[in-house]
PDB file of C-alpha atoms in Angstrom:
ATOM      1  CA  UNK J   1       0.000   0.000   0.000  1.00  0.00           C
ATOM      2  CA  UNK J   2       1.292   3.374  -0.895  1.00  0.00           C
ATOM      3  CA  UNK J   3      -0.034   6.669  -0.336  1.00  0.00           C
ATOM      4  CA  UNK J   4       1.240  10.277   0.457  1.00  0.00           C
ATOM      5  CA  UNK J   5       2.694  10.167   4.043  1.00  0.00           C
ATOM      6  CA  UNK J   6       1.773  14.271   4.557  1.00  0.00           C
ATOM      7  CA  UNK J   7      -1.440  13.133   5.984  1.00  0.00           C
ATOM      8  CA  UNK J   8      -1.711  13.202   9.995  1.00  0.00           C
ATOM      9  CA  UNK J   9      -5.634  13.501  11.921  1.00  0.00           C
ATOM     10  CA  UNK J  10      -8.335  11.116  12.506  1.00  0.00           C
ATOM     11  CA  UNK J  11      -9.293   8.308   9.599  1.00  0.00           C
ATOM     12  CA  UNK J  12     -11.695   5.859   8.229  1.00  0.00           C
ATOM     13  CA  UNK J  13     -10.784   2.451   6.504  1.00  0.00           C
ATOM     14  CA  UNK J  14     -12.786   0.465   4.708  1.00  0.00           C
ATOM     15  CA  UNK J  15     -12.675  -3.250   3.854  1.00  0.00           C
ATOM     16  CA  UNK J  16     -14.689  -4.232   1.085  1.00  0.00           C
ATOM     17  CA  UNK J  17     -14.992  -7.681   1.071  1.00  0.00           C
ATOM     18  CA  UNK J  18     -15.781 -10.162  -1.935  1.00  0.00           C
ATOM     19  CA  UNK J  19     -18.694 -12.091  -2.191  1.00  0.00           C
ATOM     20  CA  UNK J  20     -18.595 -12.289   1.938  1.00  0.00           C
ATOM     21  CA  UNK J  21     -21.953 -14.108   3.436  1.00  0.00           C
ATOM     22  CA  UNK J  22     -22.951 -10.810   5.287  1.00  0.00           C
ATOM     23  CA  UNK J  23     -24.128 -12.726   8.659  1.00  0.00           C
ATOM     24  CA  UNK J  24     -20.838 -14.168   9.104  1.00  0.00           C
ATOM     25  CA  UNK J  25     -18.925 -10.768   8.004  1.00  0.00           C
ATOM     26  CA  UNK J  26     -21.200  -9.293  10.802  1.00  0.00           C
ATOM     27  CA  UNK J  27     -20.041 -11.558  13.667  1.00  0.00           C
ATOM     28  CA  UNK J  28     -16.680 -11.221  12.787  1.00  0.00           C
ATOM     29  CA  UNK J  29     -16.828  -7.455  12.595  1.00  0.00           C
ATOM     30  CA  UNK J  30     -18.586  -7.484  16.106  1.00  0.00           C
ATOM     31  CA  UNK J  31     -15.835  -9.754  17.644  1.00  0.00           C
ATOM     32  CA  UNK J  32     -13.115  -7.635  16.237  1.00  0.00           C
ATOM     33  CA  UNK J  33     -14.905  -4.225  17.387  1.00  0.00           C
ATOM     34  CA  UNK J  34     -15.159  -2.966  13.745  1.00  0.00           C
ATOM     35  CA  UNK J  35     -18.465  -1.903  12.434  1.00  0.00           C
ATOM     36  CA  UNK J  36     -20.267  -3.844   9.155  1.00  0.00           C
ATOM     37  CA  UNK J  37     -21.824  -2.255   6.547  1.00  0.00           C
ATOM     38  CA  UNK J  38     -23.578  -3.532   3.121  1.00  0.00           C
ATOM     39  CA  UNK J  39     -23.416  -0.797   1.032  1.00  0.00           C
ATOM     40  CA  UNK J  40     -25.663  -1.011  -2.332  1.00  0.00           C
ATOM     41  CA  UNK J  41     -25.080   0.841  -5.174  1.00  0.00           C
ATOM     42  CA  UNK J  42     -28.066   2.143  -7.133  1.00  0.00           C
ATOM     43  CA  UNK J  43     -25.889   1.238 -10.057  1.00  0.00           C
ATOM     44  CA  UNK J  44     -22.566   0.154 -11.512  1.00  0.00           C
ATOM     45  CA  UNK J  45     -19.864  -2.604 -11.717  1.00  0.00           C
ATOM     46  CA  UNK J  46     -20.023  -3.679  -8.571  1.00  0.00           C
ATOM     47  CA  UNK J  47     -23.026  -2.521  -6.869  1.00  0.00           C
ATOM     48  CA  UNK J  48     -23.157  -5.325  -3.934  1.00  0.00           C
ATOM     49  CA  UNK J  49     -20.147  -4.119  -1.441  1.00  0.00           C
ATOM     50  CA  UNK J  50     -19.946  -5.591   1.698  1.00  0.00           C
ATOM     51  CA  UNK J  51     -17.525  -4.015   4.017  1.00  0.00           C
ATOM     52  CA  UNK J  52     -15.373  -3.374   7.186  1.00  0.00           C
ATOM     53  CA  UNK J  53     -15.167   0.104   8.499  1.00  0.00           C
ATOM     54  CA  UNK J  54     -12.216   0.874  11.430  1.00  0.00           C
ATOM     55  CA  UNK J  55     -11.155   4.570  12.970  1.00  0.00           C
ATOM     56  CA  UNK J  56      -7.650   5.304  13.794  1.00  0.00           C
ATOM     57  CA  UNK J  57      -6.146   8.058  14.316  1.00  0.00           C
ATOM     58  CA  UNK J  58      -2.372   9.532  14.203  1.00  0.00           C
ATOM     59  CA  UNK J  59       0.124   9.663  11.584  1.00  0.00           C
ATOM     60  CA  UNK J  60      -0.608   8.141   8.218  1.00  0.00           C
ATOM     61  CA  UNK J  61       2.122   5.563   7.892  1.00  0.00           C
ATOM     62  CA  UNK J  62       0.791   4.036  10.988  1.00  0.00           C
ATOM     63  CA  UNK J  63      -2.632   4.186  10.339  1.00  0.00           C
ATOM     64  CA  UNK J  64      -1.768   2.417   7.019  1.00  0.00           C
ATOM     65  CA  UNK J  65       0.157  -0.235   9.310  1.00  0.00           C
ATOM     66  CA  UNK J  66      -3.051  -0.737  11.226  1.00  0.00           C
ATOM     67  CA  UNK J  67      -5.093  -1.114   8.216  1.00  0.00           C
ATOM     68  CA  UNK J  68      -2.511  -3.319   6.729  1.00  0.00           C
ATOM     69  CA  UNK J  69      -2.964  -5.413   9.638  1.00  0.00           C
ATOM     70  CA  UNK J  70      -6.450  -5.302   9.821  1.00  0.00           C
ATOM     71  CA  UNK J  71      -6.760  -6.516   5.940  1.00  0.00           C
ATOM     72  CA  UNK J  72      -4.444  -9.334   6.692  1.00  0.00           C
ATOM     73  CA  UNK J  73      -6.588 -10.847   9.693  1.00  0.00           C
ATOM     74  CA  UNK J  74     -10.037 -10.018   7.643  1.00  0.00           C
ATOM     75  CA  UNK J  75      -8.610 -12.166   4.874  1.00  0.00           C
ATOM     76  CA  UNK J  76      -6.831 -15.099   6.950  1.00  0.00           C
ATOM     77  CA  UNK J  77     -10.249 -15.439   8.553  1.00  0.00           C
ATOM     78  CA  UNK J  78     -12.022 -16.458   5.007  1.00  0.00           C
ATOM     79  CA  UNK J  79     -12.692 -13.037   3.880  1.00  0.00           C
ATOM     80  CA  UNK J  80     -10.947 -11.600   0.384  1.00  0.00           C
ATOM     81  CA  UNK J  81     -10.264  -8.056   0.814  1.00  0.00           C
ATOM     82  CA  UNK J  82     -11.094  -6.695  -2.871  1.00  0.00           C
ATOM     83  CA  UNK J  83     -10.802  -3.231  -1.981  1.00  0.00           C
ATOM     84  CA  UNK J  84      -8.906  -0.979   0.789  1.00  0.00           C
ATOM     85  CA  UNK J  85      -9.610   2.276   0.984  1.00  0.00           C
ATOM     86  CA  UNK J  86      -8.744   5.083   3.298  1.00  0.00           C
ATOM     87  CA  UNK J  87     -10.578   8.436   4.129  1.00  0.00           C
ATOM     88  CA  UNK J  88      -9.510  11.482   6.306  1.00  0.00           C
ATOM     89  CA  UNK J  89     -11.239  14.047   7.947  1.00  0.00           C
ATOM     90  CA  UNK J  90     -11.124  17.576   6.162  1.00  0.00           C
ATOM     91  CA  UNK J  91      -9.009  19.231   9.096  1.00  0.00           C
ATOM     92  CA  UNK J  92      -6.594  16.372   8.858  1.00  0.00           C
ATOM     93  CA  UNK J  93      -3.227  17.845   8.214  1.00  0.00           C
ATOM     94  CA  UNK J  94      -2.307  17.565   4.472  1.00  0.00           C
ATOM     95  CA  UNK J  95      -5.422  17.610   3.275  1.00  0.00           C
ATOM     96  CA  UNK J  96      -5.363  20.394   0.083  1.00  0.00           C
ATOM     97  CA  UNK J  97      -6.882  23.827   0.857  1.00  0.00           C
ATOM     98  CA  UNK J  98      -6.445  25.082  -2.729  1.00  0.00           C
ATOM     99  CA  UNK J  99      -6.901  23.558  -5.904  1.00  0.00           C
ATOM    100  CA  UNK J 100      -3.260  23.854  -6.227  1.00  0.00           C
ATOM    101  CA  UNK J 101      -2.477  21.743  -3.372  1.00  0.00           C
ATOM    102  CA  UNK J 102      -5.093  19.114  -4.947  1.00  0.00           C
ATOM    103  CA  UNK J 103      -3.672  19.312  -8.117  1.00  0.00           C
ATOM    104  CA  UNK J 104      -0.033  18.703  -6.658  1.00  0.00           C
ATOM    105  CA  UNK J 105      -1.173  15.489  -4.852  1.00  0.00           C
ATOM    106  CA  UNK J 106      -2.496  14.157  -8.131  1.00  0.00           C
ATOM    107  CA  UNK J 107      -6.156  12.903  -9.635  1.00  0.00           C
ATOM    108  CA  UNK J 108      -5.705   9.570  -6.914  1.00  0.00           C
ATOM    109  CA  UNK J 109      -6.953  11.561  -3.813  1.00  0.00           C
ATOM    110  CA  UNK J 110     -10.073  13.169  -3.707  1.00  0.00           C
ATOM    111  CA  UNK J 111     -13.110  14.658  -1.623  1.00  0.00           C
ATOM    112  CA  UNK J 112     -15.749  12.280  -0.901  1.00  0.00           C
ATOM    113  CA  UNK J 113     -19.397  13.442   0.603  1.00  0.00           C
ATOM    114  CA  UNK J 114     -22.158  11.565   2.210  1.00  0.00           C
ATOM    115  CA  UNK J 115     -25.326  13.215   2.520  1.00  0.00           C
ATOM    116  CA  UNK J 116     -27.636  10.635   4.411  1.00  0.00           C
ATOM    117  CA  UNK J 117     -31.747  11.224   3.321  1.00  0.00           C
ATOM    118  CA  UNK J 118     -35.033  10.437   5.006  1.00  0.00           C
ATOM    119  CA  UNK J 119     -37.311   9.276   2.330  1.00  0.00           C
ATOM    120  CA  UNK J 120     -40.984   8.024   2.265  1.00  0.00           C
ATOM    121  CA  UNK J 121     -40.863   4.377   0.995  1.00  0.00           C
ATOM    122  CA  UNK J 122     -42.363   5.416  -2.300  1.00  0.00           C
ATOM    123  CA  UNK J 123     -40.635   8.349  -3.260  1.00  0.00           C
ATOM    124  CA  UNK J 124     -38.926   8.418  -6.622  1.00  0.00           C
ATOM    125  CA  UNK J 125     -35.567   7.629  -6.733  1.00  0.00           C
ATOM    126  CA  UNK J 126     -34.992   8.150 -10.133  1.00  0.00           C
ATOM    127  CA  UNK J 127     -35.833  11.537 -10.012  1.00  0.00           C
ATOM    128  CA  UNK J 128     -33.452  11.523  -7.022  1.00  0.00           C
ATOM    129  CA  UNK J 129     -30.762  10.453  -9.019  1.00  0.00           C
ATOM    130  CA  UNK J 130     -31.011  12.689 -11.611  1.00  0.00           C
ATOM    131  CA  UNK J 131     -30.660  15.849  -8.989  1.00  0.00           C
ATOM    132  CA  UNK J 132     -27.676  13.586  -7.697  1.00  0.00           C
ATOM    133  CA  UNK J 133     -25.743  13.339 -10.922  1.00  0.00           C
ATOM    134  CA  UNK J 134     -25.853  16.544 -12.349  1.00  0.00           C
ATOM    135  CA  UNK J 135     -23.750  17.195  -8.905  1.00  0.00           C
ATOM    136  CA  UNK J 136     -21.387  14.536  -9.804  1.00  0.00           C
ATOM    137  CA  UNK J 137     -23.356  12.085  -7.116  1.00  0.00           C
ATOM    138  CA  UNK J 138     -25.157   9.332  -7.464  1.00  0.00           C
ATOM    139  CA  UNK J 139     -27.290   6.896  -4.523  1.00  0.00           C
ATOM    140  CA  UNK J 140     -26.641   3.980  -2.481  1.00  0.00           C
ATOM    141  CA  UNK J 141     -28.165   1.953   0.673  1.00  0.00           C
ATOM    142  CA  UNK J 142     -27.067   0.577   3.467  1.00  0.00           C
ATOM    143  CA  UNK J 143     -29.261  -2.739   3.310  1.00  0.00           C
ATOM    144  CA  UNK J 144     -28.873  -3.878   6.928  1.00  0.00           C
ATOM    145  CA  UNK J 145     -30.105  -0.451   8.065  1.00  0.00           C
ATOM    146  CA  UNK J 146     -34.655  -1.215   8.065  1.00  0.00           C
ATOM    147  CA  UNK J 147     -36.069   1.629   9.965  1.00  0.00           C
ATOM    148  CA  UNK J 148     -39.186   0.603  12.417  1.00  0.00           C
ATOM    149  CA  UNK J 149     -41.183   3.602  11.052  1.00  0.00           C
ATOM    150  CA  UNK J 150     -41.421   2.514   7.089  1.00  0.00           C
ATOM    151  CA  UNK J 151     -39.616   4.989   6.401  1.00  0.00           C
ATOM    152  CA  UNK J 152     -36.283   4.820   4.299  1.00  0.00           C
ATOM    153  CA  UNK J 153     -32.570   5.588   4.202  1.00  0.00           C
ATOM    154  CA  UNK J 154     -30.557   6.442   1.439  1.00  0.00           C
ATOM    155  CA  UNK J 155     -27.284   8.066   0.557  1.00  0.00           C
ATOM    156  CA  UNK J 156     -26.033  10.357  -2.081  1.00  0.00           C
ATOM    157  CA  UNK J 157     -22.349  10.926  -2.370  1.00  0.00           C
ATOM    158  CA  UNK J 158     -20.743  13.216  -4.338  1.00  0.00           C
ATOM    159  CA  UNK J 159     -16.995  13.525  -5.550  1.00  0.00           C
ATOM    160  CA  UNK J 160     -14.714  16.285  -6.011  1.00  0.00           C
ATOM    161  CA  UNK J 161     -11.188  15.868  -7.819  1.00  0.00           C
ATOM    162  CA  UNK J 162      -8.553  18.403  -8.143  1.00  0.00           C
ATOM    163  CA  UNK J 163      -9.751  20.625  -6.371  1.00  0.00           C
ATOM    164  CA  UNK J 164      -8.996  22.222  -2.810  1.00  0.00           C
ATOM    165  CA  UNK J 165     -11.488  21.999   0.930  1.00  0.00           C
ATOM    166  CA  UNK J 166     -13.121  25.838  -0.454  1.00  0.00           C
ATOM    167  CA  UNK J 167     -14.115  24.613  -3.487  1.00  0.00           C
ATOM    168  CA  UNK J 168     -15.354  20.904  -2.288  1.00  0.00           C
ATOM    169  CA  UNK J 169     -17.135  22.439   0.558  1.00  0.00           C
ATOM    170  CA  UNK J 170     -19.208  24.464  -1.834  1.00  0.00           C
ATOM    171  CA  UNK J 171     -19.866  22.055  -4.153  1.00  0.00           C
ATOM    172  CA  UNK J 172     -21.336  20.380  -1.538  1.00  0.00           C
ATOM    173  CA  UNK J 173     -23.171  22.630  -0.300  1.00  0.00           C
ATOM    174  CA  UNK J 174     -24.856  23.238  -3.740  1.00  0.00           C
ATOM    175  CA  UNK J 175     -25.763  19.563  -3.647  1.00  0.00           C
ATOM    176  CA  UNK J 176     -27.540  19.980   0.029  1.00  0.00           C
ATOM    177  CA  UNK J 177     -29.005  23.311  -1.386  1.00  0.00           C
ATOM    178  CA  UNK J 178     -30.683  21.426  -4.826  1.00  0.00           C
ATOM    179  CA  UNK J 179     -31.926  18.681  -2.178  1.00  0.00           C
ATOM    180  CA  UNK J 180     -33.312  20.811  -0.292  1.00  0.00           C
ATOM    181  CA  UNK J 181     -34.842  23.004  -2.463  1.00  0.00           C
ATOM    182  CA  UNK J 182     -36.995  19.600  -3.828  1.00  0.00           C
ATOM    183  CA  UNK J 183     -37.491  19.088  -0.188  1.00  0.00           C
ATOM    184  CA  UNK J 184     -35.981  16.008   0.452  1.00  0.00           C
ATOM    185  CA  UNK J 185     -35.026  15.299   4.084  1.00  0.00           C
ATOM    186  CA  UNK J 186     -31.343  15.113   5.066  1.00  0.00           C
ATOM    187  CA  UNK J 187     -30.516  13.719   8.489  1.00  0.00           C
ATOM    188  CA  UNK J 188     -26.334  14.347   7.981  1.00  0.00           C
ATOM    189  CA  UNK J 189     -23.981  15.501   5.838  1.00  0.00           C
ATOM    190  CA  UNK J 190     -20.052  13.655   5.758  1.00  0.00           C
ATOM    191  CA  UNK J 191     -17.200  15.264   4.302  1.00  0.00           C
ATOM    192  CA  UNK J 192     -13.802  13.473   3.806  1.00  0.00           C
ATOM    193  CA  UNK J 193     -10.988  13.285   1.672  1.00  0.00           C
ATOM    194  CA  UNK J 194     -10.156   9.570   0.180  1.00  0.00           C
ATOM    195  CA  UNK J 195      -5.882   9.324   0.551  1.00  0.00           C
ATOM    196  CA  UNK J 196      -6.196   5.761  -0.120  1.00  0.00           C
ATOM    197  CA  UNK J 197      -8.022   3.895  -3.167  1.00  0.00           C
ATOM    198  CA  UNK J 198      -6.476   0.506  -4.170  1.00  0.00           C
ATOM    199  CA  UNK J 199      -9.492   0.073  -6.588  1.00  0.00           C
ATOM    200  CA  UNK J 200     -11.548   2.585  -8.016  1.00  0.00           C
ATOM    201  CA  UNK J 201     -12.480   0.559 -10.351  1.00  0.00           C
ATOM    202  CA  UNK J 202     -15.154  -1.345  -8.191  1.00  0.00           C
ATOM    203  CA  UNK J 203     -16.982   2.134  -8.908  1.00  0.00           C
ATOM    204  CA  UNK J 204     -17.307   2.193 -12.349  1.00  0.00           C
ATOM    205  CA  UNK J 205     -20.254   3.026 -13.875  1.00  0.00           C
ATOM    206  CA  UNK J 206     -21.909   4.125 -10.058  1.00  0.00           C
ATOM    207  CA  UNK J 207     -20.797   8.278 -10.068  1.00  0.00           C
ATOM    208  CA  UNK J 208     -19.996  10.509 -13.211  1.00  0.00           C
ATOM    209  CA  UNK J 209     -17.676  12.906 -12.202  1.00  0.00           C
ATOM    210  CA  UNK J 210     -17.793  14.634 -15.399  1.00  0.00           C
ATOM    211  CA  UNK J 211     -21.325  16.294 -14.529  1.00  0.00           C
ATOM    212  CA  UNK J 212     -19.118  17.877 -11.868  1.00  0.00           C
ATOM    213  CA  UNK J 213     -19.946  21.561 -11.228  1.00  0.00           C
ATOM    214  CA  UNK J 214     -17.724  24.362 -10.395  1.00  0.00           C
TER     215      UNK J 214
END
């Protein structure tokens, strides 16, 4: 695994796992004190992704140790790892302020946004995903997440490449704005800044960044 070794704050890994049974990825990840999540894609490659998610915190080439580790056991215990990747908080140190700074690091790192959506179980989600992609977003849903009240979750994530925290920031903002605006529900907004992709290419076809606005 190799990444920039600038980076120094609080991060996320996650694990995606290849055709894992998800009962069994969910005991192990509750024995090992990482968190499982199923994440669906509302489209693309791969749109079944089954994963691992661990915090750590400190100085990048030791959070990569940790999530070397981590990968190693996950696989040893009957789980291939198809896909590490590695997110950091905005404020983490090395994270680009300017586009300058993002253009520097290279078209491999990039600003990643989660905005999490209360929906009514019949609501359109194509019309959803039309708003979404014209802000270089698309949807997904965590499937082991069934809300008691009917009602449903579902994610839009948006990316930003080459480009700095001011400009990602508003570009996500314009994407809360337009869902807004149609008067969708958001319970949270995520920003964070991927510093480690081993495969992007489980993506493909899921989010067109060249809809992208400035």
């Amino acid at each position: 695994m190799t990444a920039s070794t600038i980076f120094d704050g609080d991060f996320e890994a996650h694990l995606t796992v290849r055709g894992a049974d998800a009962e069994k990825l969910e005991h192990y990840a509750a024995a090992t004190g990482s968190k499982f999540v199923h994440i669906v894609l509302a489209r693309g490659r791969v749109t079944e992704q089954p994963m691992l998610t661990i915090r750590e915190s400190g100085p990048f080439a030791a959070v990569r140790d940790s999530v070397v580790a981590s990968r190693n056991r996950l696989e040893a215990a009957g789980f291939p790892v198809v896909r590490t990747k590695i997110e950091a908080v905005p404020s983490a140190a090395g994270v680009p302020a300017t586009d300058a700074e993002a253009v520097a690091l290279g078209d491999s790192y990039y600003f990643e946004h989660h905005i999490k959506l209360l929906l009514d179980p019949d609501t359109d989600t194509s019309a959803l995903g039309h708003l979404a992609a014209a802000h270089a977003a698309h949807l997904s849903v965590n499937a082991r997440r069934v809300r008691n009240d009917g009602l449903v979750e579902r994610f839009v994530t948006q990316r930003c490449r080459l480009v700095g925290a001011a400009v990602a920031a508003a570009r996500c903002t314009a994407l809360v704005t337009a869902l807004e605006a149609e008067n969708y529900r958001i319970l949270s907004a995520e920003r964070e800044f991927v510093v480690y992709d081993s495969d992007e290419s489980i993506d493909s076809g899921w989010i067109d960044e060249h809809e992208e606005r400035s």
